[in-house]
PDB file of C-alpha atoms in Angstrom:
ATOM      1  CA  UNK A 840       0.000   0.000   0.000  1.00  0.00           C
ATOM      2  CA  UNK A 841       1.570   3.333  -1.046  1.00  0.00           C
ATOM      3  CA  UNK A 842       2.543   5.738   1.734  1.00  0.00           C
ATOM      4  CA  UNK A 843      -0.113   8.303   2.570  1.00  0.00           C
ATOM      5  CA  UNK A 844      -3.045   6.301   1.198  1.00  0.00           C
ATOM      6  CA  UNK A 845      -6.256   6.809   3.176  1.00  0.00           C
ATOM      7  CA  UNK A 846      -7.913   3.355   3.350  1.00  0.00           C
ATOM      8  CA  UNK A 847     -11.174   4.892   4.544  1.00  0.00           C
ATOM      9  CA  UNK A 848     -11.843   7.020   1.449  1.00  0.00           C
ATOM     10  CA  UNK A 849     -13.017   5.229  -1.705  1.00  0.00           C
ATOM     11  CA  UNK A 850     -10.969   5.920  -4.815  1.00  0.00           C
ATOM     12  CA  UNK A 851     -12.711   6.400  -8.167  1.00  0.00           C
ATOM     13  CA  UNK A 852      -9.770   4.659  -9.877  1.00  0.00           C
ATOM     14  CA  UNK A 853      -9.966   1.635  -7.585  1.00  0.00           C
ATOM     15  CA  UNK A 854     -13.779   1.454  -7.884  1.00  0.00           C
ATOM     16  CA  UNK A 855     -13.372   1.442 -11.677  1.00  0.00           C
ATOM     17  CA  UNK A 856     -10.777  -1.317 -11.354  1.00  0.00           C
ATOM     18  CA  UNK A 857     -13.217  -3.389  -9.285  1.00  0.00           C
ATOM     19  CA  UNK A 858     -16.058  -2.956 -11.778  1.00  0.00           C
ATOM     20  CA  UNK A 859     -13.742  -4.062 -14.616  1.00  0.00           C
ATOM     21  CA  UNK A 860     -12.848  -7.254 -12.736  1.00  0.00           C
ATOM     22  CA  UNK A 861      -9.511  -6.108 -11.329  1.00  0.00           C
ATOM     23  CA  UNK A 862      -8.163  -6.817  -7.858  1.00  0.00           C
ATOM     24  CA  UNK A 863      -6.209  -3.650  -7.047  1.00  0.00           C
ATOM     25  CA  UNK A 864      -8.900  -2.288  -4.738  1.00  0.00           C
ATOM     26  CA  UNK A 865      -9.717  -2.053  -1.049  1.00  0.00           C
ATOM     27  CA  UNK A 866     -12.717  -3.028   1.060  1.00  0.00           C
ATOM     28  CA  UNK A 867     -13.910   0.582   1.131  1.00  0.00           C
ATOM     29  CA  UNK A 868     -13.894   0.632  -2.698  1.00  0.00           C
ATOM     30  CA  UNK A 869     -15.847  -2.611  -2.962  1.00  0.00           C
ATOM     31  CA  UNK A 870     -18.392  -1.395  -0.414  1.00  0.00           C
ATOM     32  CA  UNK A 871     -18.875   1.794  -2.425  1.00  0.00           C
ATOM     33  CA  UNK A 872     -19.166  -0.191  -5.676  1.00  0.00           C
ATOM     34  CA  UNK A 873     -21.879  -2.407  -4.193  1.00  0.00           C
ATOM     35  CA  UNK A 874     -23.881   0.652  -3.113  1.00  0.00           C
ATOM     36  CA  UNK A 875     -23.508   2.238  -6.544  1.00  0.00           C
ATOM     37  CA  UNK A 876     -24.564  -0.985  -8.265  1.00  0.00           C
ATOM     38  CA  UNK A 877     -27.636  -1.255  -6.035  1.00  0.00           C
ATOM     39  CA  UNK A 878     -28.587   2.249  -7.130  1.00  0.00           C
ATOM     40  CA  UNK A 879     -27.875   1.556 -10.828  1.00  0.00           C
ATOM     41  CA  UNK A 880     -27.645  -2.195 -11.568  1.00  0.00           C
ATOM     42  CA  UNK A 881     -26.358  -1.559 -15.105  1.00  0.00           C
ATOM     43  CA  UNK A 882     -23.343   0.407 -13.877  1.00  0.00           C
ATOM     44  CA  UNK A 883     -20.738  -2.384 -14.378  1.00  0.00           C
ATOM     45  CA  UNK A 884     -21.982  -2.929 -17.943  1.00  0.00           C
ATOM     46  CA  UNK A 885     -21.924   0.826 -18.582  1.00  0.00           C
ATOM     47  CA  UNK A 886     -18.272   1.032 -17.502  1.00  0.00           C
ATOM     48  CA  UNK A 887     -17.273  -1.991 -19.586  1.00  0.00           C
ATOM     49  CA  UNK A 888     -19.001  -0.464 -22.614  1.00  0.00           C
ATOM     50  CA  UNK A 889     -16.980   2.708 -22.125  1.00  0.00           C
ATOM     51  CA  UNK A 890     -13.803   0.632 -21.868  1.00  0.00           C
ATOM     52  CA  UNK A 891     -14.583  -1.010 -25.215  1.00  0.00           C
ATOM     53  CA  UNK A 892     -14.733   2.447 -26.790  1.00  0.00           C
ATOM     54  CA  UNK A 893     -11.113   2.952 -25.708  1.00  0.00           C
ATOM     55  CA  UNK A 894     -10.086  -0.295 -27.410  1.00  0.00           C
ATOM     56  CA  UNK A 895     -11.797   0.654 -30.677  1.00  0.00           C
ATOM     57  CA  UNK A 896     -10.305   4.144 -30.504  1.00  0.00           C
ATOM     58  CA  UNK A 897      -6.787   2.717 -30.190  1.00  0.00           C
ATOM     59  CA  UNK A 898      -7.405   0.377 -33.123  1.00  0.00           C
ATOM     60  CA  UNK A 899      -8.611   3.308 -35.242  1.00  0.00           C
ATOM     61  CA  UNK A 900      -5.607   5.449 -34.300  1.00  0.00           C
ATOM     62  CA  UNK A 901      -3.211   2.645 -35.182  1.00  0.00           C
ATOM     63  CA  UNK A 902      -4.902   2.401 -38.582  1.00  0.00           C
ATOM     64  CA  UNK A 903      -4.144   6.107 -39.065  1.00  0.00           C
ATOM     65  CA  UNK A 904      -0.464   5.416 -38.479  1.00  0.00           C
ATOM     66  CA  UNK A 905      -0.317   6.681 -34.894  1.00  0.00           C
ATOM     67  CA  UNK A 906       2.158   4.746 -32.756  1.00  0.00           C
ATOM     68  CA  UNK A 907       2.563   7.178 -29.832  1.00  0.00           C
ATOM     69  CA  UNK A 908      -0.049   7.273 -27.065  1.00  0.00           C
ATOM     70  CA  UNK A 909      -0.410   9.479 -23.992  1.00  0.00           C
ATOM     71  CA  UNK A 910      -3.081   7.913 -21.780  1.00  0.00           C
ATOM     72  CA  UNK A 911      -4.270  10.538 -19.284  1.00  0.00           C
ATOM     73  CA  UNK A 912      -6.144   9.474 -16.181  1.00  0.00           C
ATOM     74  CA  UNK A 913      -5.328   5.908 -17.120  1.00  0.00           C
ATOM     75  CA  UNK A 914      -6.293   4.457 -13.749  1.00  0.00           C
ATOM     76  CA  UNK A 915      -5.191   1.104 -12.385  1.00  0.00           C
ATOM     77  CA  UNK A 916      -3.883  -1.378 -14.961  1.00  0.00           C
ATOM     78  CA  UNK A 917      -6.548  -3.889 -15.938  1.00  0.00           C
ATOM     79  CA  UNK A 918      -7.024  -6.284 -18.839  1.00  0.00           C
ATOM     80  CA  UNK A 919      -6.957  -4.603 -22.234  1.00  0.00           C
ATOM     81  CA  UNK A 920      -4.567  -1.777 -21.469  1.00  0.00           C
ATOM     82  CA  UNK A 921      -3.520   0.593 -24.222  1.00  0.00           C
ATOM     83  CA  UNK A 922      -0.003  -0.806 -24.525  1.00  0.00           C
ATOM     84  CA  UNK A 923      -1.365  -4.353 -24.814  1.00  0.00           C
ATOM     85  CA  UNK A 924      -3.795  -3.318 -27.556  1.00  0.00           C
ATOM     86  CA  UNK A 925      -1.200  -1.256 -29.404  1.00  0.00           C
ATOM     87  CA  UNK A 926       1.685  -3.725 -29.147  1.00  0.00           C
ATOM     88  CA  UNK A 927      -0.480  -6.558 -30.481  1.00  0.00           C
ATOM     89  CA  UNK A 928      -0.790  -4.655 -33.764  1.00  0.00           C
ATOM     90  CA  UNK A 929       2.359  -2.503 -33.712  1.00  0.00           C
ATOM     91  CA  UNK A 930       4.993  -3.851 -31.284  1.00  0.00           C
ATOM     92  CA  UNK A 931       7.105  -0.691 -31.463  1.00  0.00           C
ATOM     93  CA  UNK A 932       4.286   1.582 -30.344  1.00  0.00           C
ATOM     94  CA  UNK A 933       5.120   3.750 -27.351  1.00  0.00           C
ATOM     95  CA  UNK A 934       2.716   4.441 -24.498  1.00  0.00           C
ATOM     96  CA  UNK A 935       2.908   6.687 -21.446  1.00  0.00           C
ATOM     97  CA  UNK A 936       0.284   6.303 -18.721  1.00  0.00           C
ATOM     98  CA  UNK A 937      -0.477   9.306 -16.530  1.00  0.00           C
ATOM     99  CA  UNK A 938      -2.549   9.340 -13.351  1.00  0.00           C
ATOM    100  CA  UNK A 939      -2.433  11.184 -10.044  1.00  0.00           C
ATOM    101  CA  UNK A 940      -3.562   8.086  -8.100  1.00  0.00           C
ATOM    102  CA  UNK A 941      -0.592   6.608  -6.238  1.00  0.00           C
ATOM    103  CA  UNK A 942      -2.051   3.080  -6.255  1.00  0.00           C
ATOM    104  CA  UNK A 943      -2.690   3.203  -9.997  1.00  0.00           C
ATOM    105  CA  UNK A 944       0.821   4.314 -10.821  1.00  0.00           C
ATOM    106  CA  UNK A 945       2.486   1.952  -8.336  1.00  0.00           C
ATOM    107  CA  UNK A 946       0.803  -1.010 -10.021  1.00  0.00           C
ATOM    108  CA  UNK A 947       1.474   0.386 -13.492  1.00  0.00           C
ATOM    109  CA  UNK A 948       5.184   0.719 -12.697  1.00  0.00           C
ATOM    110  CA  UNK A 949       5.320  -2.916 -11.593  1.00  0.00           C
ATOM    111  CA  UNK A 950       3.418  -4.093 -14.644  1.00  0.00           C
ATOM    112  CA  UNK A 951       5.704  -2.205 -17.024  1.00  0.00           C
ATOM    113  CA  UNK A 952       9.046  -3.274 -15.530  1.00  0.00           C
ATOM    114  CA  UNK A 953      11.335  -4.297 -18.359  1.00  0.00           C
ATOM    115  CA  UNK A 954       9.065  -2.819 -21.038  1.00  0.00           C
ATOM    116  CA  UNK A 955      11.091  -0.261 -22.972  1.00  0.00           C
ATOM    117  CA  UNK A 956       8.078   0.975 -24.951  1.00  0.00           C
ATOM    118  CA  UNK A 957       5.744   1.871 -22.099  1.00  0.00           C
ATOM    119  CA  UNK A 958       6.062   3.916 -18.919  1.00  0.00           C
ATOM    120  CA  UNK A 959       3.973   5.292 -16.065  1.00  0.00           C
ATOM    121  CA  UNK A 960       4.033   8.831 -14.686  1.00  0.00           C
ATOM    122  CA  UNK A 961       2.331  10.001 -11.516  1.00  0.00           C
ATOM    123  CA  UNK A 962       1.138  13.507 -12.386  1.00  0.00           C
ATOM    124  CA  UNK A 963      -2.019  15.592 -12.600  1.00  0.00           C
ATOM    125  CA  UNK A 964      -3.448  15.734 -16.130  1.00  0.00           C
ATOM    126  CA  UNK A 965      -4.898  19.163 -15.303  1.00  0.00           C
ATOM    127  CA  UNK A 966      -1.426  20.658 -15.831  1.00  0.00           C
ATOM    128  CA  UNK A 967      -0.567  19.922 -19.489  1.00  0.00           C
ATOM    129  CA  UNK A 968       2.719  21.816 -19.289  1.00  0.00           C
ATOM    130  CA  UNK A 969       3.978  19.782 -16.368  1.00  0.00           C
ATOM    131  CA  UNK A 970       2.924  16.500 -17.956  1.00  0.00           C
ATOM    132  CA  UNK A 971       4.321  17.187 -21.415  1.00  0.00           C
ATOM    133  CA  UNK A 972       7.706  18.454 -20.270  1.00  0.00           C
ATOM    134  CA  UNK A 973       8.305  15.627 -17.780  1.00  0.00           C
ATOM    135  CA  UNK A 974      11.262  13.451 -18.749  1.00  0.00           C
ATOM    136  CA  UNK A 975       9.149  10.275 -18.557  1.00  0.00           C
ATOM    137  CA  UNK A 976       7.094  11.681 -21.434  1.00  0.00           C
ATOM    138  CA  UNK A 977       9.880  13.327 -23.410  1.00  0.00           C
ATOM    139  CA  UNK A 978      12.171  10.285 -23.148  1.00  0.00           C
ATOM    140  CA  UNK A 979       9.565   7.985 -24.689  1.00  0.00           C
ATOM    141  CA  UNK A 980       7.409  10.161 -26.957  1.00  0.00           C
ATOM    142  CA  UNK A 981       8.559  12.420 -29.788  1.00  0.00           C
ATOM    143  CA  UNK A 982       6.135  15.307 -29.404  1.00  0.00           C
ATOM    144  CA  UNK A 983       7.331  16.883 -32.655  1.00  0.00           C
ATOM    145  CA  UNK A 984       5.505  14.014 -34.381  1.00  0.00           C
ATOM    146  CA  UNK A 985       1.786  13.113 -34.251  1.00  0.00           C
ATOM    147  CA  UNK A 986       0.634  11.543 -31.011  1.00  0.00           C
ATOM    148  CA  UNK A 987      -2.695  10.319 -29.643  1.00  0.00           C
ATOM    149  CA  UNK A 988      -3.842  11.882 -26.371  1.00  0.00           C
ATOM    150  CA  UNK A 989      -6.406   9.659 -24.666  1.00  0.00           C
ATOM    151  CA  UNK A 990      -8.835  10.989 -22.051  1.00  0.00           C
ATOM    152  CA  UNK A 991     -11.075   8.008 -21.508  1.00  0.00           C
ATOM    153  CA  UNK A 992     -13.681   8.348 -18.755  1.00  0.00           C
ATOM    154  CA  UNK A 993     -11.671  10.961 -16.877  1.00  0.00           C
ATOM    155  CA  UNK A 994     -12.865  14.498 -17.665  1.00  0.00           C
ATOM    156  CA  UNK A 995     -16.113  13.868 -15.810  1.00  0.00           C
ATOM    157  CA  UNK A 996     -13.932  14.149 -12.708  1.00  0.00           C
ATOM    158  CA  UNK A 997     -13.218  17.790 -13.632  1.00  0.00           C
ATOM    159  CA  UNK A 998     -16.123  19.852 -12.304  1.00  0.00           C
ATOM    160  CA  UNK A 999     -15.724  23.071 -14.269  1.00  0.00           C
ATOM    161  CA  UNK A1000     -16.510  23.140 -17.996  1.00  0.00           C
ATOM    162  CA  UNK A1001     -14.096  26.035 -18.380  1.00  0.00           C
ATOM    163  CA  UNK A1002     -11.303  24.023 -16.767  1.00  0.00           C
ATOM    164  CA  UNK A1003     -12.106  20.886 -18.769  1.00  0.00           C
ATOM    165  CA  UNK A1004     -12.006  22.865 -22.020  1.00  0.00           C
ATOM    166  CA  UNK A1005      -8.761  24.531 -20.926  1.00  0.00           C
ATOM    167  CA  UNK A1006      -7.174  21.153 -20.209  1.00  0.00           C
ATOM    168  CA  UNK A1007      -8.026  19.823 -23.669  1.00  0.00           C
ATOM    169  CA  UNK A1008      -6.866  23.072 -25.262  1.00  0.00           C
ATOM    170  CA  UNK A1009      -3.554  22.848 -23.397  1.00  0.00           C
ATOM    171  CA  UNK A1010      -2.770  19.470 -24.912  1.00  0.00           C
ATOM    172  CA  UNK A1011      -4.173  20.441 -28.315  1.00  0.00           C
ATOM    173  CA  UNK A1012      -1.898  23.471 -28.490  1.00  0.00           C
ATOM    174  CA  UNK A1013       1.215  21.527 -27.521  1.00  0.00           C
ATOM    175  CA  UNK A1014       0.898  18.432 -29.721  1.00  0.00           C
ATOM    176  CA  UNK A1015       1.997  18.268 -33.343  1.00  0.00           C
ATOM    177  CA  UNK A1016      -0.403  18.899 -36.239  1.00  0.00           C
ATOM    178  CA  UNK A1017      -2.041  15.658 -37.321  1.00  0.00           C
ATOM    179  CA  UNK A1018      -2.253  14.440 -33.722  1.00  0.00           C
ATOM    180  CA  UNK A1019      -5.501  13.137 -32.250  1.00  0.00           C
ATOM    181  CA  UNK A1020      -7.381  13.596 -28.981  1.00  0.00           C
ATOM    182  CA  UNK A1021      -9.855  10.877 -27.947  1.00  0.00           C
ATOM    183  CA  UNK A1022     -12.345  11.585 -25.157  1.00  0.00           C
ATOM    184  CA  UNK A1023     -15.189   9.716 -23.506  1.00  0.00           C
ATOM    185  CA  UNK A1024     -17.389  11.331 -20.876  1.00  0.00           C
ATOM    186  CA  UNK A1025     -20.241  10.267 -18.644  1.00  0.00           C
ATOM    187  CA  UNK A1026     -23.709  11.758 -19.084  1.00  0.00           C
ATOM    188  CA  UNK A1027     -26.870  11.380 -17.042  1.00  0.00           C
ATOM    189  CA  UNK A1028     -29.327  12.366 -19.796  1.00  0.00           C
ATOM    190  CA  UNK A1029     -30.858   8.886 -20.091  1.00  0.00           C
ATOM    191  CA  UNK A1030     -30.248   7.763 -16.516  1.00  0.00           C
ATOM    192  CA  UNK A1031     -32.736  10.009 -14.746  1.00  0.00           C
ATOM    193  CA  UNK A1032     -32.888   9.953 -10.965  1.00  0.00           C
ATOM    194  CA  UNK A1033     -30.770   6.798 -10.695  1.00  0.00           C
ATOM    195  CA  UNK A1034     -27.956   8.590 -12.464  1.00  0.00           C
ATOM    196  CA  UNK A1035     -28.278  11.577 -10.171  1.00  0.00           C
ATOM    197  CA  UNK A1036     -28.083   9.270  -7.147  1.00  0.00           C
ATOM    198  CA  UNK A1037     -24.869   7.648  -8.422  1.00  0.00           C
ATOM    199  CA  UNK A1038     -23.376  11.097  -9.052  1.00  0.00           C
ATOM    200  CA  UNK A1039     -24.189  12.076  -5.474  1.00  0.00           C
ATOM    201  CA  UNK A1040     -22.542   8.859  -4.262  1.00  0.00           C
ATOM    202  CA  UNK A1041     -19.320   9.830  -6.053  1.00  0.00           C
ATOM    203  CA  UNK A1042     -19.174  12.930  -3.864  1.00  0.00           C
ATOM    204  CA  UNK A1043     -17.965  10.508  -1.172  1.00  0.00           C
ATOM    205  CA  UNK A1044     -14.916   9.483  -3.206  1.00  0.00           C
ATOM    206  CA  UNK A1045     -11.662  11.283  -3.920  1.00  0.00           C
ATOM    207  CA  UNK A1046     -13.063  12.305  -7.331  1.00  0.00           C
ATOM    208  CA  UNK A1047     -16.585  13.802  -7.450  1.00  0.00           C
ATOM    209  CA  UNK A1048     -18.410  13.207 -10.749  1.00  0.00           C
ATOM    210  CA  UNK A1049     -19.669  15.834 -13.212  1.00  0.00           C
ATOM    211  CA  UNK A1050     -21.919  14.595 -16.005  1.00  0.00           C
ATOM    212  CA  UNK A1051     -22.138  16.593 -19.269  1.00  0.00           C
ATOM    213  CA  UNK A1052     -24.760  16.692 -21.993  1.00  0.00           C
ATOM    214  CA  UNK A1053     -23.965  16.460 -25.703  1.00  0.00           C
ATOM    215  CA  UNK A1054     -23.443  20.196 -26.152  1.00  0.00           C
ATOM    216  CA  UNK A1055     -21.073  20.553 -23.211  1.00  0.00           C
ATOM    217  CA  UNK A1056     -19.134  17.474 -24.331  1.00  0.00           C
ATOM    218  CA  UNK A1057     -18.867  18.684 -27.932  1.00  0.00           C
ATOM    219  CA  UNK A1058     -17.347  21.976 -26.810  1.00  0.00           C
ATOM    220  CA  UNK A1059     -14.338  20.045 -25.506  1.00  0.00           C
ATOM    221  CA  UNK A1060     -13.308  19.522 -29.146  1.00  0.00           C
ATOM    222  CA  UNK A1061     -12.961  23.187 -30.103  1.00  0.00           C
ATOM    223  CA  UNK A1062     -10.049  23.615 -32.496  1.00  0.00           C
ATOM    224  CA  UNK A1063     -10.144  19.962 -33.551  1.00  0.00           C
ATOM    225  CA  UNK A1064     -11.667  18.288 -36.614  1.00  0.00           C
ATOM    226  CA  UNK A1065     -14.074  15.599 -35.447  1.00  0.00           C
ATOM    227  CA  UNK A1066     -13.554  12.152 -36.930  1.00  0.00           C
ATOM    228  CA  UNK A1067     -16.677  10.437 -38.266  1.00  0.00           C
ATOM    229  CA  UNK A1068     -19.173   9.652 -36.779  1.00  0.00           C
ATOM    230  CA  UNK A1069     -18.550  12.690 -34.581  1.00  0.00           C
ATOM    231  CA  UNK A1070     -20.038  12.899 -31.084  1.00  0.00           C
ATOM    232  CA  UNK A1071     -22.127   9.803 -30.364  1.00  0.00           C
ATOM    233  CA  UNK A1072     -22.940   7.458 -27.511  1.00  0.00           C
ATOM    234  CA  UNK A1073     -19.935   5.186 -27.062  1.00  0.00           C
ATOM    235  CA  UNK A1074     -21.520   1.998 -28.519  1.00  0.00           C
ATOM    236  CA  UNK A1075     -22.220   3.960 -31.730  1.00  0.00           C
ATOM    237  CA  UNK A1076     -18.593   4.988 -32.242  1.00  0.00           C
ATOM    238  CA  UNK A1077     -17.334   2.714 -35.040  1.00  0.00           C
ATOM    239  CA  UNK A1078     -18.856  -0.526 -33.666  1.00  0.00           C
ATOM    240  CA  UNK A1079     -17.116  -3.710 -34.719  1.00  0.00           C
ATOM    241  CA  UNK A1080     -20.413  -5.445 -35.526  1.00  0.00           C
ATOM    242  CA  UNK A1081     -24.121  -4.490 -35.661  1.00  0.00           C
ATOM    243  CA  UNK A1082     -24.642  -6.489 -32.469  1.00  0.00           C
ATOM    244  CA  UNK A1083     -22.452  -4.011 -30.573  1.00  0.00           C
ATOM    245  CA  UNK A1084     -25.219  -1.397 -30.757  1.00  0.00           C
ATOM    246  CA  UNK A1085     -28.646  -2.250 -29.352  1.00  0.00           C
ATOM    247  CA  UNK A1086     -31.846  -0.229 -29.681  1.00  0.00           C
ATOM    248  CA  UNK A1087     -30.916   2.044 -26.787  1.00  0.00           C
ATOM    249  CA  UNK A1088     -27.274   3.176 -27.078  1.00  0.00           C
ATOM    250  CA  UNK A1089     -28.129   6.108 -24.799  1.00  0.00           C
ATOM    251  CA  UNK A1090     -28.232   3.656 -21.884  1.00  0.00           C
ATOM    252  CA  UNK A1091     -24.433   3.517 -22.112  1.00  0.00           C
ATOM    253  CA  UNK A1092     -24.572   6.895 -20.305  1.00  0.00           C
ATOM    254  CA  UNK A1093     -21.407   8.082 -22.048  1.00  0.00           C
ATOM    255  CA  UNK A1094     -20.415  10.048 -25.123  1.00  0.00           C
ATOM    256  CA  UNK A1095     -17.292   9.379 -27.132  1.00  0.00           C
ATOM    257  CA  UNK A1096     -15.463  11.094 -29.969  1.00  0.00           C
ATOM    258  CA  UNK A1097     -12.046  11.650 -31.518  1.00  0.00           C
ATOM    259  CA  UNK A1098     -10.764  14.935 -32.892  1.00  0.00           C
ATOM    260  CA  UNK A1099      -7.691  15.581 -35.030  1.00  0.00           C
ATOM    261  CA  UNK A1100      -5.520  18.674 -34.810  1.00  0.00           C
ATOM    262  CA  UNK A1101      -5.576  20.284 -38.273  1.00  0.00           C
ATOM    263  CA  UNK A1102      -2.464  19.852 -40.371  1.00  0.00           C
ATOM    264  CA  UNK A1103      -2.406  23.546 -41.312  1.00  0.00           C
TER     265      UNK A1103
END
């Protein structure tokens, strides 16, 4: 257990790990997860659906020739990590994971021991300058060349829309033309009162939750060219088969999209 960890406060990263079937979580996280699932029984499925968006996004980016990935708010390593997805198709791909959670980064460091093409950095994604100039990033990624910045299921832990837009803009400004930014974000539009109750539960964790509607989510992509199909519910973003999208994709309670920084 990392020094300074409060075992009495649930961690959003560890709760997410539990819902995805991981084991890097504490009793307080599991207790919180059970209460959240009682409030919204579909919550584990919702989180797994969002995770599948990340996998499809990485596959798409690899198809565009991107082999550098900066995974912000990556959380605790679980099955289907970005470096595993990327290295299966392009073994020389380079990945840097960034998270402020000490448990997440401690486990990531152990997992990546001996891997020269992936690294973990404990830092706060809300400070793009600090992240991008850190030697862990600059030693592994060539930021003069196109890179993919991934913000999967993380910006809903940033309360202010102004701050969330500023964060995205900070990375957009710094990365090379032709780079991509992929974002997924929770929304309560289809969840009703159950969704509101889960959001209130997250106020008890180290990362309170802020849901955004389609308009607020879309504004995160200012200055970027949206990749087809644009802003959609995550099951609708380039599904691998028709069965991946049922009659109610809005029940995924998350939007997803990828934007590209213009070449000129």
